[in-house]
PDB file of C-alpha atoms in Angstrom:
ATOM      1  CA  MET A   1      92.275  72.512 110.898  1.00 87.00           C
ATOM      2  CA  ALA A   2      95.322  74.612 110.037  1.00 88.00           C
ATOM      3  CA  GLY A   3      93.566  75.921 106.921  1.00 88.00           C
ATOM      4  CA  ASN A   4      90.538  76.995 108.953  1.00 89.00           C
ATOM      5  CA  LEU A   5      92.734  78.669 111.575  1.00 94.00           C
ATOM      6  CA  VAL A   6      94.786  80.619 109.043  1.00 94.00           C
ATOM      7  CA  ASN A   7      91.723  81.616 107.004  1.00 91.00           C
ATOM      8  CA  SER A   8      89.864  82.760 110.141  1.00 93.00           C
ATOM      9  CA  ALA A   9      92.890  84.706 111.373  1.00 95.00           C
ATOM     10  CA  CYS A  10      93.155  86.422 107.992  1.00 94.00           C
ATOM     11  CA  GLN A  11      89.449  87.358 108.052  1.00 91.00           C
ATOM     12  CA  TRP A  12      89.957  88.816 111.527  1.00 93.00           C
ATOM     13  CA  GLY A  13      93.045  90.590 110.165  1.00 94.00           C
ATOM     14  CA  ILE A  14      90.950  92.272 107.484  1.00 92.00           C
ATOM     15  CA  VAL A  15      88.635  93.754 110.121  1.00 92.00           C
ATOM     16  CA  ALA A  16      91.646  94.787 112.211  1.00 92.00           C
ATOM     17  CA  LEU A  17      93.261  96.469 109.187  1.00 91.00           C
ATOM     18  CA  LEU A  18      90.059  98.348 108.426  1.00 90.00           C
ATOM     19  CA  ALA A  19      89.839  99.500 112.055  1.00 90.00           C
ATOM     20  CA  LYS A  20      93.488 100.620 112.207  1.00 90.00           C
ATOM     21  CA  MET A  21      94.110 101.926 108.688  1.00 88.00           C
ATOM     22  CA  GLY A  22      90.622 103.078 107.775  1.00 83.00           C
ATOM     23  CA  ASN A  23      88.007 105.101 109.547  1.00 86.00           C
ATOM     24  CA  ALA A  24      84.766 104.348 111.387  1.00 88.00           C
ATOM     25  CA  GLU A  25      82.649 104.880 108.263  1.00 88.00           C
ATOM     26  CA  LEU A  26      84.769 102.475 106.228  1.00 89.00           C
ATOM     27  CA  LEU A  27      84.600  99.800 108.911  1.00 90.00           C
ATOM     28  CA  GLY A  28      80.867 100.297 109.448  1.00 92.00           C
ATOM     29  CA  THR A  29      80.127 100.039 105.737  1.00 92.00           C
ATOM     30  CA  TYR A  30      82.225  96.860 105.495  1.00 92.00           C
ATOM     31  CA  VAL A  31      80.392  95.294 108.423  1.00 93.00           C
ATOM     32  CA  LEU A  32      76.998  96.217 106.926  1.00 93.00           C
ATOM     33  CA  VAL A  33      77.987  94.776 103.552  1.00 94.00           C
ATOM     34  CA  MET A  34      79.187  91.546 105.157  1.00 93.00           C
ATOM     35  CA  ALA A  35      75.965  91.339 107.194  1.00 94.00           C
ATOM     36  CA  ILE A  36      74.073  91.220 103.888  1.00 94.00           C
ATOM     37  CA  VAL A  37      76.528  89.164 101.822  1.00 95.00           C
ATOM     38  CA  MET A  38      77.427  86.359 104.210  1.00 93.00           C
ATOM     39  CA  PRO A  39      73.937  84.957 104.975  1.00 94.00           C
ATOM     40  CA  VAL A  40      72.949  85.081 101.305  1.00 94.00           C
ATOM     41  CA  ASN A  41      76.201  83.407 100.281  1.00 93.00           C
ATOM     42  CA  THR A  42      75.818  80.738 102.951  1.00 92.00           C
ATOM     43  CA  LEU A  43      72.338  79.922 101.664  1.00 93.00           C
ATOM     44  CA  ALA A  44      73.544  79.970  98.055  1.00 92.00           C
ATOM     45  CA  LYS A  45      76.126  77.288  98.795  1.00 91.00           C
ATOM     46  CA  LEU A  46      73.216  74.843  99.216  1.00 91.00           C
ATOM     47  CA  GLN A  47      75.501  72.519 101.214  1.00 90.00           C
ATOM     48  CA  LEU A  48      76.595  71.126  97.838  1.00 91.00           C
ATOM     49  CA  ARG A  49      80.036  70.228  99.146  1.00 90.00           C
ATOM     50  CA  ASN A  50      78.532  67.962 101.791  1.00 91.00           C
ATOM     51  CA  ILE A  51      76.083  66.456  99.333  1.00 92.00           C
ATOM     52  CA  TYR A  52      78.811  65.799  96.771  1.00 91.00           C
ATOM     53  CA  VAL A  53      81.119  64.186  99.334  1.00 92.00           C
ATOM     54  CA  THR A  54      78.390  61.879 100.653  1.00 92.00           C
ATOM     55  CA  ASP A  55      77.098  60.913  97.191  1.00 89.00           C
ATOM     56  CA  ALA A  56      78.583  57.415  97.324  1.00 86.00           C
ATOM     57  CA  GLU A  57      76.779  56.242  94.195  1.00 90.00           C
ATOM     58  CA  ASP A  58      77.860  59.259  92.133  1.00 87.00           C
ATOM     59  CA  ALA A  59      74.236  59.901  91.190  1.00 89.00           C
ATOM     60  CA  GLN A  60      75.265  63.308  89.815  1.00 90.00           C
ATOM     61  CA  THR A  61      78.468  64.262  88.051  1.00 92.00           C
ATOM     62  CA  PHE A  62      80.984  66.734  89.433  1.00 91.00           C
ATOM     63  CA  SER A  63      80.140  69.155  86.617  1.00 93.00           C
ATOM     64  CA  GLN A  64      76.461  69.069  87.617  1.00 94.00           C
ATOM     65  CA  TYR A  65      77.373  70.036  91.173  1.00 93.00           C
ATOM     66  CA  LEU A  66      79.650  72.767  89.864  1.00 93.00           C
ATOM     67  CA  ALA A  67      76.959  74.122  87.524  1.00 94.00           C
ATOM     68  CA  THR A  68      74.337  74.050  90.274  1.00 94.00           C
ATOM     69  CA  GLY A  69      76.670  75.854  92.680  1.00 93.00           C
ATOM     70  CA  SER A  70      77.505  78.486  90.072  1.00 92.00           C
ATOM     71  CA  MET A  71      73.831  79.100  89.275  1.00 94.00           C
ATOM     72  CA  ALA A  72      72.986  79.337  92.982  1.00 94.00           C
ATOM     73  CA  ALA A  73      75.815  81.836  93.462  1.00 94.00           C
ATOM     74  CA  ALA A  74      74.506  83.952  90.573  1.00 94.00           C
ATOM     75  CA  LEU A  75      70.990  83.870  92.026  1.00 95.00           C
ATOM     76  CA  GLY A  76      72.449  84.882  95.393  1.00 95.00           C
ATOM     77  CA  LEU A  77      74.120  87.854  93.745  1.00 94.00           C
ATOM     78  CA  VAL A  78      70.792  88.851  92.186  1.00 95.00           C
ATOM     79  CA  ALA A  79      69.133  88.525  95.604  1.00 95.00           C
ATOM     80  CA  MET A  80      71.756  90.849  97.098  1.00 95.00           C
ATOM     81  CA  ALA A  81      71.056  93.440  94.401  1.00 94.00           C
ATOM     82  CA  ILE A  82      67.306  93.195  94.934  1.00 95.00           C
ATOM     83  CA  TRP A  83      67.795  93.536  98.690  1.00 93.00           C
ATOM     84  CA  GLY A  84      69.962  96.633  98.277  1.00 93.00           C
ATOM     85  CA  ILE A  85      67.481  98.274  95.913  1.00 94.00           C
ATOM     86  CA  ALA A  86      64.426  97.316  97.997  1.00 94.00           C
ATOM     87  CA  VAL A  87      65.930  98.731 101.186  1.00 93.00           C
ATOM     88  CA  GLY A  88      66.783 101.918  99.331  1.00 93.00           C
ATOM     89  CA  TYR A  89      70.542 102.006  99.681  1.00 93.00           C
ATOM     90  CA  ALA A  90      72.476 104.531  97.601  1.00 92.00           C
ATOM     91  CA  SER A  91      73.728 103.317  94.247  1.00 91.00           C
ATOM     92  CA  SER A  92      77.344 103.693  95.414  1.00 90.00           C
ATOM     93  CA  PHE A  93      76.603 101.301  98.301  1.00 93.00           C
ATOM     94  CA  ILE A  94      74.915  98.824  95.949  1.00 93.00           C
ATOM     95  CA  VAL A  95      78.016  98.820  93.725  1.00 92.00           C
ATOM     96  CA  ILE A  96      80.172  98.000  96.769  1.00 92.00           C
ATOM     97  CA  LEU A  97      77.648  95.377  97.876  1.00 94.00           C
ATOM     98  CA  MET A  98      77.711  93.710  94.460  1.00 94.00           C
ATOM     99  CA  ALA A  99      81.511  93.743  94.298  1.00 92.00           C
ATOM    100  CA  PHE A 100      81.837  92.110  97.719  1.00 93.00           C
ATOM    101  CA  GLY A 101      79.010  89.750  96.806  1.00 93.00           C
ATOM    102  CA  ALA A 102      80.845  88.725  93.655  1.00 92.00           C
ATOM    103  CA  SER A 103      84.026  88.005  95.606  1.00 91.00           C
ATOM    104  CA  ARG A 104      82.128  85.789  98.048  1.00 89.00           C
ATOM    105  CA  CYS A 105      80.060  84.086  95.347  1.00 90.00           C
ATOM    106  CA  LEU A 106      83.308  83.013  93.700  1.00 88.00           C
ATOM    107  CA  ASP A 107      83.851  80.919  96.828  1.00 84.00           C
ATOM    108  CA  ASN A 108      80.964  78.625  95.823  1.00 86.00           C
ATOM    109  CA  PRO A 109      82.811  76.818  93.024  1.00 87.00           C
ATOM    110  CA  SER A 110      85.886  76.552  95.231  1.00 88.00           C
ATOM    111  CA  GLU A 111      83.752  74.909  97.934  1.00 88.00           C
ATOM    112  CA  ILE A 112      82.709  72.253  95.443  1.00 90.00           C
ATOM    113  CA  LEU A 113      86.328  71.809  94.371  1.00 91.00           C
ATOM    114  CA  MET A 114      87.188  71.319  98.033  1.00 92.00           C
ATOM    115  CA  GLY A 115      84.454  68.692  98.138  1.00 90.00           C
ATOM    116  CA  TYR A 116      86.168  66.936  95.253  1.00 91.00           C
ATOM    117  CA  CYS A 117      89.430  66.945  97.196  1.00 92.00           C
ATOM    118  CA  GLN A 118      87.646  65.730 100.308  1.00 91.00           C
ATOM    119  CA  LYS A 119      85.921  62.914  98.442  1.00 91.00           C
ATOM    120  CA  HIS A 120      89.301  61.769  97.133  1.00 90.00           C
ATOM    121  CA  GLU A 121      90.920  62.191 100.567  1.00 90.00           C
ATOM    122  CA  ARG A 122      93.219  65.023  99.566  1.00 91.00           C
ATOM    123  CA  MET A 123      92.616  67.080 102.707  1.00 92.00           C
ATOM    124  CA  HIS A 124      96.015  68.776 102.555  1.00 91.00           C
ATOM    125  CA  TRP A 125      94.933  70.528  99.339  1.00 92.00           C
ATOM    126  CA  ILE A 126      91.878  71.894 101.115  1.00 91.00           C
ATOM    127  CA  GLY A 127      93.999  73.265 103.948  1.00 92.00           C
ATOM    128  CA  LEU A 128      96.499  74.820 101.562  1.00 93.00           C
ATOM    129  CA  GLY A 129      93.694  76.336  99.504  1.00 90.00           C
ATOM    130  CA  MET A 130      92.075  77.881 102.564  1.00 90.00           C
ATOM    131  CA  MET A 131      95.417  79.305 103.713  1.00 94.00           C
ATOM    132  CA  LEU A 132      96.056  80.724 100.255  1.00 92.00           C
ATOM    133  CA  ARG A 133      92.574  82.241 100.058  1.00 91.00           C
ATOM    134  CA  GLY A 134      92.875  83.867 103.483  1.00 92.00           C
ATOM    135  CA  GLY A 135      96.420  85.111 102.961  1.00 93.00           C
ATOM    136  CA  THR A 136      95.683  86.485  99.520  1.00 93.00           C
ATOM    137  CA  SER A 137      92.562  88.249 100.772  1.00 92.00           C
ATOM    138  CA  LEU A 138      94.455  89.858 103.639  1.00 93.00           C
ATOM    139  CA  ALA A 139      97.286  90.938 101.344  1.00 95.00           C
ATOM    140  CA  VAL A 140      95.047  92.553  98.718  1.00 93.00           C
ATOM    141  CA  VAL A 141      93.033  94.365 101.393  1.00 92.00           C
ATOM    142  CA  ALA A 142      96.250  95.711 102.928  1.00 93.00           C
ATOM    143  CA  LEU A 143      97.477  96.870  99.520  1.00 93.00           C
ATOM    144  CA  ALA A 144      94.124  98.439  98.667  1.00 91.00           C
ATOM    145  CA  LEU A 145      94.066 100.294 101.999  1.00 89.00           C
ATOM    146  CA  LEU A 146      97.617 101.543 101.468  1.00 90.00           C
ATOM    147  CA  TRP A 147      96.636 102.835  98.061  1.00 90.00           C
ATOM    148  CA  SER A 148      93.227 104.288  98.902  1.00 86.00           C
ATOM    149  CA  ASP A 149      90.416 104.373 101.474  1.00 82.00           C
ATOM    150  CA  SER A 150      88.007 103.077  98.851  1.00 85.00           C
ATOM    151  CA  LEU A 151      85.856 100.069  99.701  1.00 88.00           C
ATOM    152  CA  ALA A 152      85.089  99.724  96.001  1.00 87.00           C
ATOM    153  CA  LEU A 153      88.801  99.271  95.264  1.00 89.00           C
ATOM    154  CA  MET A 154      89.100  96.807  98.141  1.00 90.00           C
ATOM    155  CA  ALA A 155      86.090  94.825  96.851  1.00 90.00           C
ATOM    156  CA  ALA A 156      87.518  94.773  93.335  1.00 90.00           C
ATOM    157  CA  ALA A 157      90.851  93.554  94.680  1.00 91.00           C
ATOM    158  CA  LEU A 158      89.114  90.792  96.689  1.00 90.00           C
ATOM    159  CA  THR A 159      87.150  89.747  93.613  1.00 89.00           C
ATOM    160  CA  ALA A 160      90.334  89.585  91.554  1.00 89.00           C
ATOM    161  CA  ALA A 161      92.010  87.542  94.292  1.00 87.00           C
ATOM    162  CA  ALA A 162      89.031  85.168  94.441  1.00 85.00           C
ATOM    163  CA  LEU A 163      89.299  84.595  90.701  1.00 84.00           C
TER     164      LEU A 163
END
């Protein structure tokens, strides 16, 4: 619960930082990007964490779940690119979309790793990981905004932090 609270507070903090340190265009572009990225990423997760945790017979190996999640994340990234091109967004927007998409798609393998921890009843590692992810994301966004008003830089920093 603490991990979820800290991670959620950090995500809210990112929006607050963009509103206070950025401008309306920066915030609006971020919200539009997240409106595209988040549903695609949620679908690309395929609920593999839940499936892995409830696979009592270990019908599939951990590496199979990890490979499936990684492939689904890559397909989600392709879907985001196709969406951006089909709608007719500018190439600069598509670059930002892909960078944010990449940072969120890197969450898919970590979700499966959290499933591994959950299956082995190591819930404290999940909470710590979520806190670290949220705190790191907030910190790199703050640093990127101090350096520049570039969403591309912010997306690159989030992708690096996700790695």
